[in-house]
Tab-separated table of C-alpha atoms in Angstrom:
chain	number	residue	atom	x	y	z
A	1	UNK	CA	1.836	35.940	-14.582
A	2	UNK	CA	3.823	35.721	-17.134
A	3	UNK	CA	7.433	35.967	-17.508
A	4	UNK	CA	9.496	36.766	-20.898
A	5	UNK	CA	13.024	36.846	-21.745
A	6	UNK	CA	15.507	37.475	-24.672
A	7	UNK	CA	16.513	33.896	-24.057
A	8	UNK	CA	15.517	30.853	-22.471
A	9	UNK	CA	16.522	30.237	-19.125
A	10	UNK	CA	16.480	27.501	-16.280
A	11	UNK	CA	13.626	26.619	-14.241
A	12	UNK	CA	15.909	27.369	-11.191
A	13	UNK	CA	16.483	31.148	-12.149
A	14	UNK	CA	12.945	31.570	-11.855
A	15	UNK	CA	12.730	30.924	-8.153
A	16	UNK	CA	16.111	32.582	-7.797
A	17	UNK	CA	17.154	35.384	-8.736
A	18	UNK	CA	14.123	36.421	-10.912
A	19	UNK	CA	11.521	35.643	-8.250
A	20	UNK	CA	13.389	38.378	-5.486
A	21	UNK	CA	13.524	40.590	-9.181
A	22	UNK	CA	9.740	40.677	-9.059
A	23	UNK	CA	9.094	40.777	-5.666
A	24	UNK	CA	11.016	43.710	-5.928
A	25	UNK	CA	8.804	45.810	-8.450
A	26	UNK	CA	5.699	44.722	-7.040
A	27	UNK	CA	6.865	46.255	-3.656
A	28	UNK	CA	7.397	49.288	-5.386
A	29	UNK	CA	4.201	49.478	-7.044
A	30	UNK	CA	2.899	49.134	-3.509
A	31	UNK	CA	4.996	51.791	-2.435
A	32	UNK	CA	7.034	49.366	0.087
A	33	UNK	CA	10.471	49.376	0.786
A	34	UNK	CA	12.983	46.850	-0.893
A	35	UNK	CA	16.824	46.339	-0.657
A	36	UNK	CA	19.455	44.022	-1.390
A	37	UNK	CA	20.146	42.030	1.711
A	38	UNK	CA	18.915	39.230	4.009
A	39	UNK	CA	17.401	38.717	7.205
A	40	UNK	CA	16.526	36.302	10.074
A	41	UNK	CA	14.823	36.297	13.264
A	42	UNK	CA	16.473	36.064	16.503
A	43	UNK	CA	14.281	37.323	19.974
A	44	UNK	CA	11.408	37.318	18.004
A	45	UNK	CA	12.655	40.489	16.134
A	46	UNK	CA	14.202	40.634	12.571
A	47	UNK	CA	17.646	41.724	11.665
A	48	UNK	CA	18.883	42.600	8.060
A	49	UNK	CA	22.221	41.473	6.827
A	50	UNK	CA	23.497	43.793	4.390
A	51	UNK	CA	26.783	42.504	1.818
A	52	UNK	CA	27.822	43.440	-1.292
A	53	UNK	CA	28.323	41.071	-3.922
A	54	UNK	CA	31.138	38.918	-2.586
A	55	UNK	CA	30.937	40.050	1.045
A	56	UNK	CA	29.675	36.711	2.536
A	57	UNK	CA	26.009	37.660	2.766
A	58	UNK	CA	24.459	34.628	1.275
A	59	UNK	CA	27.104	32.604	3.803
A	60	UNK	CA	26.301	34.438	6.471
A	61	UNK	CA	22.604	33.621	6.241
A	62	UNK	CA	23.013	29.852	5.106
A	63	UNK	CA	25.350	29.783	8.793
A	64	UNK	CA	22.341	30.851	10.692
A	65	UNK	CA	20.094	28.647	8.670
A	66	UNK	CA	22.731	25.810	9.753
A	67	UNK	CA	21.796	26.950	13.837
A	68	UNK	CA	17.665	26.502	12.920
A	69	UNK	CA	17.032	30.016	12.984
A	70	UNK	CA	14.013	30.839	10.811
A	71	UNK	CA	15.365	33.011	7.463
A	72	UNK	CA	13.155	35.407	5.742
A	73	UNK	CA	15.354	36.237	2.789
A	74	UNK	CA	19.117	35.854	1.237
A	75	UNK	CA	18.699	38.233	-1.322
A	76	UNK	CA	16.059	40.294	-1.628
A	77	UNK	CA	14.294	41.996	1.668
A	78	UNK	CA	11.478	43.430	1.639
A	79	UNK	CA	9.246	45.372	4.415
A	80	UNK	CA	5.874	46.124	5.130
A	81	UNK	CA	5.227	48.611	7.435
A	82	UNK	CA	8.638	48.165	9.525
A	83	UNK	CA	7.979	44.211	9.347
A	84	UNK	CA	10.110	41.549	7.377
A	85	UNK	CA	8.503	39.442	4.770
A	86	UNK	CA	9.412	36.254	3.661
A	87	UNK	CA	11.298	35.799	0.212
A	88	UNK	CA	12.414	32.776	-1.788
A	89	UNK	CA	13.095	29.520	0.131
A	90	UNK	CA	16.491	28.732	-0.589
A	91	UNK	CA	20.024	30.488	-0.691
A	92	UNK	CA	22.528	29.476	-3.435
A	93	UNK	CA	26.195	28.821	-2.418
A	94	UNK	CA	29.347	29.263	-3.745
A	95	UNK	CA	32.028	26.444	-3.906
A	96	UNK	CA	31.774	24.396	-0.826
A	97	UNK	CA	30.228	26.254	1.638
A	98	UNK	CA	26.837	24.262	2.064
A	99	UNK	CA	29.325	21.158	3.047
A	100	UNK	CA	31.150	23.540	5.403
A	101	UNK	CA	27.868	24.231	7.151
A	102	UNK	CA	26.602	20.509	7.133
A	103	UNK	CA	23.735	21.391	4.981
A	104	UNK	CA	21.521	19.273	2.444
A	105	UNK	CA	22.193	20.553	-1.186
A	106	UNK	CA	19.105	20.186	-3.597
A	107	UNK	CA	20.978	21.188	-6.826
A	108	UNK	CA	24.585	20.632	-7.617
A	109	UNK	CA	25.598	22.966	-9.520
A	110	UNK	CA	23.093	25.730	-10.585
A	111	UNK	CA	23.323	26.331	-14.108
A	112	UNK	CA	24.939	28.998	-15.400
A	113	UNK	CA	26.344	30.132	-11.516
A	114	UNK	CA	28.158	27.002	-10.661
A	115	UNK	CA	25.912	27.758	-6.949
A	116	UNK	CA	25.083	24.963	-4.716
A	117	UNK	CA	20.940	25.406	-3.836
A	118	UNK	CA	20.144	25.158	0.144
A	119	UNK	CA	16.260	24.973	1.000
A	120	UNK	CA	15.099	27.040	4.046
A	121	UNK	CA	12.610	26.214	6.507
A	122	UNK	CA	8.781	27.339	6.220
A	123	UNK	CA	8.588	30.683	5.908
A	124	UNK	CA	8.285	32.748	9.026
A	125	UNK	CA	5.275	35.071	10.115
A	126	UNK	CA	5.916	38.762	9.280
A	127	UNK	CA	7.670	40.307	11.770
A	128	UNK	CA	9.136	43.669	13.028
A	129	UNK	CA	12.568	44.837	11.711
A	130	UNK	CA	14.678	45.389	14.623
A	131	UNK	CA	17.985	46.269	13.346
A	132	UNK	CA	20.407	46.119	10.871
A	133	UNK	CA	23.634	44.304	10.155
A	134	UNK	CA	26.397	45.522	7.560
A	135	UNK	CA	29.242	42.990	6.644
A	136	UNK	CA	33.000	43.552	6.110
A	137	UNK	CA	36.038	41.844	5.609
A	138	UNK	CA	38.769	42.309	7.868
A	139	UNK	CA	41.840	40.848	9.296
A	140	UNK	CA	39.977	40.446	12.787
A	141	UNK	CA	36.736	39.759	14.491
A	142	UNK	CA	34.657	42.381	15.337
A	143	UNK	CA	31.032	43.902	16.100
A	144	UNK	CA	30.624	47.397	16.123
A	145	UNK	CA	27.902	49.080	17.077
A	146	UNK	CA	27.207	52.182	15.136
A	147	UNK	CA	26.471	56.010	15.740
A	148	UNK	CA	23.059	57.380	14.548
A	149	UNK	CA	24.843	59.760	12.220
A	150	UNK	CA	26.538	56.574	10.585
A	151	UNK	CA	23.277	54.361	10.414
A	152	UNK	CA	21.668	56.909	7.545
A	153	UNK	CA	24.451	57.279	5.506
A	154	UNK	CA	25.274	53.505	5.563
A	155	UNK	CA	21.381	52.624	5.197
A	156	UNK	CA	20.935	55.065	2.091
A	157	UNK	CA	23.705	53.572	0.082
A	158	UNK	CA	22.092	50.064	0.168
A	159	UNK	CA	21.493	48.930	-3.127
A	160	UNK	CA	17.377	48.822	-3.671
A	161	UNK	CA	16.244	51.745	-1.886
A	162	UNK	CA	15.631	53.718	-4.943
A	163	UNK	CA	12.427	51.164	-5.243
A	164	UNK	CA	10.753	52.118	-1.931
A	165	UNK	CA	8.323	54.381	-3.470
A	166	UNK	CA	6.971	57.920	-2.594
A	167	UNK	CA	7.045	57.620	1.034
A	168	UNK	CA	11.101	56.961	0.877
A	169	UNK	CA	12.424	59.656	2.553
A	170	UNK	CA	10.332	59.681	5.887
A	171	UNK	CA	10.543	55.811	5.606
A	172	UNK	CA	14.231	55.883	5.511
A	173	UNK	CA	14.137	58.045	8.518
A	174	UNK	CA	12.425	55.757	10.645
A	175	UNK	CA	14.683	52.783	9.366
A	176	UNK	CA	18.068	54.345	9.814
A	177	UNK	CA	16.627	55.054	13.481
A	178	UNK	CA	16.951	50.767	14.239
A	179	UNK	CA	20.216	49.985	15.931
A	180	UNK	CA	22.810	48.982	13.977
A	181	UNK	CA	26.454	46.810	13.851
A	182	UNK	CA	29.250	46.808	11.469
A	183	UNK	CA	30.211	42.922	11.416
A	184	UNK	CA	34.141	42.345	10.747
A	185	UNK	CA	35.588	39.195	10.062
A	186	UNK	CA	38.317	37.684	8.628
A	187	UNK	CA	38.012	35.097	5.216
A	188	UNK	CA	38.526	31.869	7.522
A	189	UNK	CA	36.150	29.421	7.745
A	190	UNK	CA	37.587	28.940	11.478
A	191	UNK	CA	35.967	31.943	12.254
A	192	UNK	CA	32.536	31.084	11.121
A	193	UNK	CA	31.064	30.209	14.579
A	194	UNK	CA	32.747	32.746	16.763
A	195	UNK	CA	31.305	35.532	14.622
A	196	UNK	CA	28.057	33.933	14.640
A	197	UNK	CA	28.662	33.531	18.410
A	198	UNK	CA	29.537	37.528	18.831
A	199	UNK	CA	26.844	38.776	16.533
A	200	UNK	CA	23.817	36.676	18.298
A	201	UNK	CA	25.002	38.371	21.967
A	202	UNK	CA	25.092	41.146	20.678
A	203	UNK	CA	21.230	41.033	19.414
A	204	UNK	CA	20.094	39.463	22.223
A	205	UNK	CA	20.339	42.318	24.570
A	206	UNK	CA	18.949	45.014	22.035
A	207	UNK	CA	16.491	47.403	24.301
């Protein structure tokens, strides 16, 4: 394969965030779905962290990294057949987050993004998508389970689903049918651990 640009750009980009780029359109050429988020696997099940940009997506991920749960993706998620696959191994950091979570940096500072680069573990087995997590800011703490007539309209809004291909629509319905939480939290680094704490209880008694 080989990759062009209008200008030349660092090695780094390539694994991130031009490799989840690709990954992208070759989903859609296989007619799978893809979306902007993350995801990690807790109970043997995967979960999907949804953010915009700026909502503490890639930190929420490089925080359950930090606890040695295996992570699939930061950035780019893609599914085959209801199960998670495994995207780029690293998440890139703003400011000084990675020394907030006591983790190894490999590159200080990305060029061009100013990012600090984590490395993730091996990548994990495929694995069934179990639910679905959507971040917010807020002044307090909070996981909220959501309604089934709130998971579709949240779940079609996600950035990426235009590339899911021709089966979109019936595949949407089956994903917006996975249990779902609206994550609040509060921009303190004090309250890293106790949302961690709340979401992972949470997942672990999904029926």
């Amino acid at each position: 394969m080989e990759i062009r640009g209008p200008r030349p750009f660092p090695q780094q980009a390539l694994v991130h965030p031009w490799l989840g780029m690709i990954c992208a359109v070759w989903a859609h050429w296989l007619g799978r779905p893809a979306f902007h988020a993350g995801a990690f696997c807790h109970g043997g099940r995967a979960f999907a962290v949804v953010g915009d940009t700026g909502a503490g997506k890639s930190t929420f991920i490089a925080a359950v990294a930090a606890r040695g749960y295996d992570v699939f993706c930061d950035d780019t998620l893609i599914l085959d057949d209801g199960r998670c696959l495994s995207g780029p191994r690293c998440v890139d950091l703003r400011g000084d987050t990675a020394q907030r979570l006591g983790l190894e940096v490999e590159t200080v500072p990305l060029p061009a993004t100013g990012r600090q680069r984590v490395g993730l573990s091996a990548a994990p087995d495929p694995t069934d998508l179990g639910g679905w997590l959507y971040l917010r800011w807020s002044d307090g703490i909070g996981v909220r389970r959501m309604p089934a007539q709130e998971r579709l309209a949240r779940l079609g809004a996600v950035r990426g689903w235009h590339r899911a291909g021709t089966r979109s629509a019936a595949t949407l319905l089956d994903l917006a049918a996975l249990p779902a939480w609206e994550v609040s939290r509060p921009r303190d680094w004090g309250s890293v651990d106790h949302v961690l704490d709340e979401v992972l209880e949470e997942l672990a008694v999904v029926g």
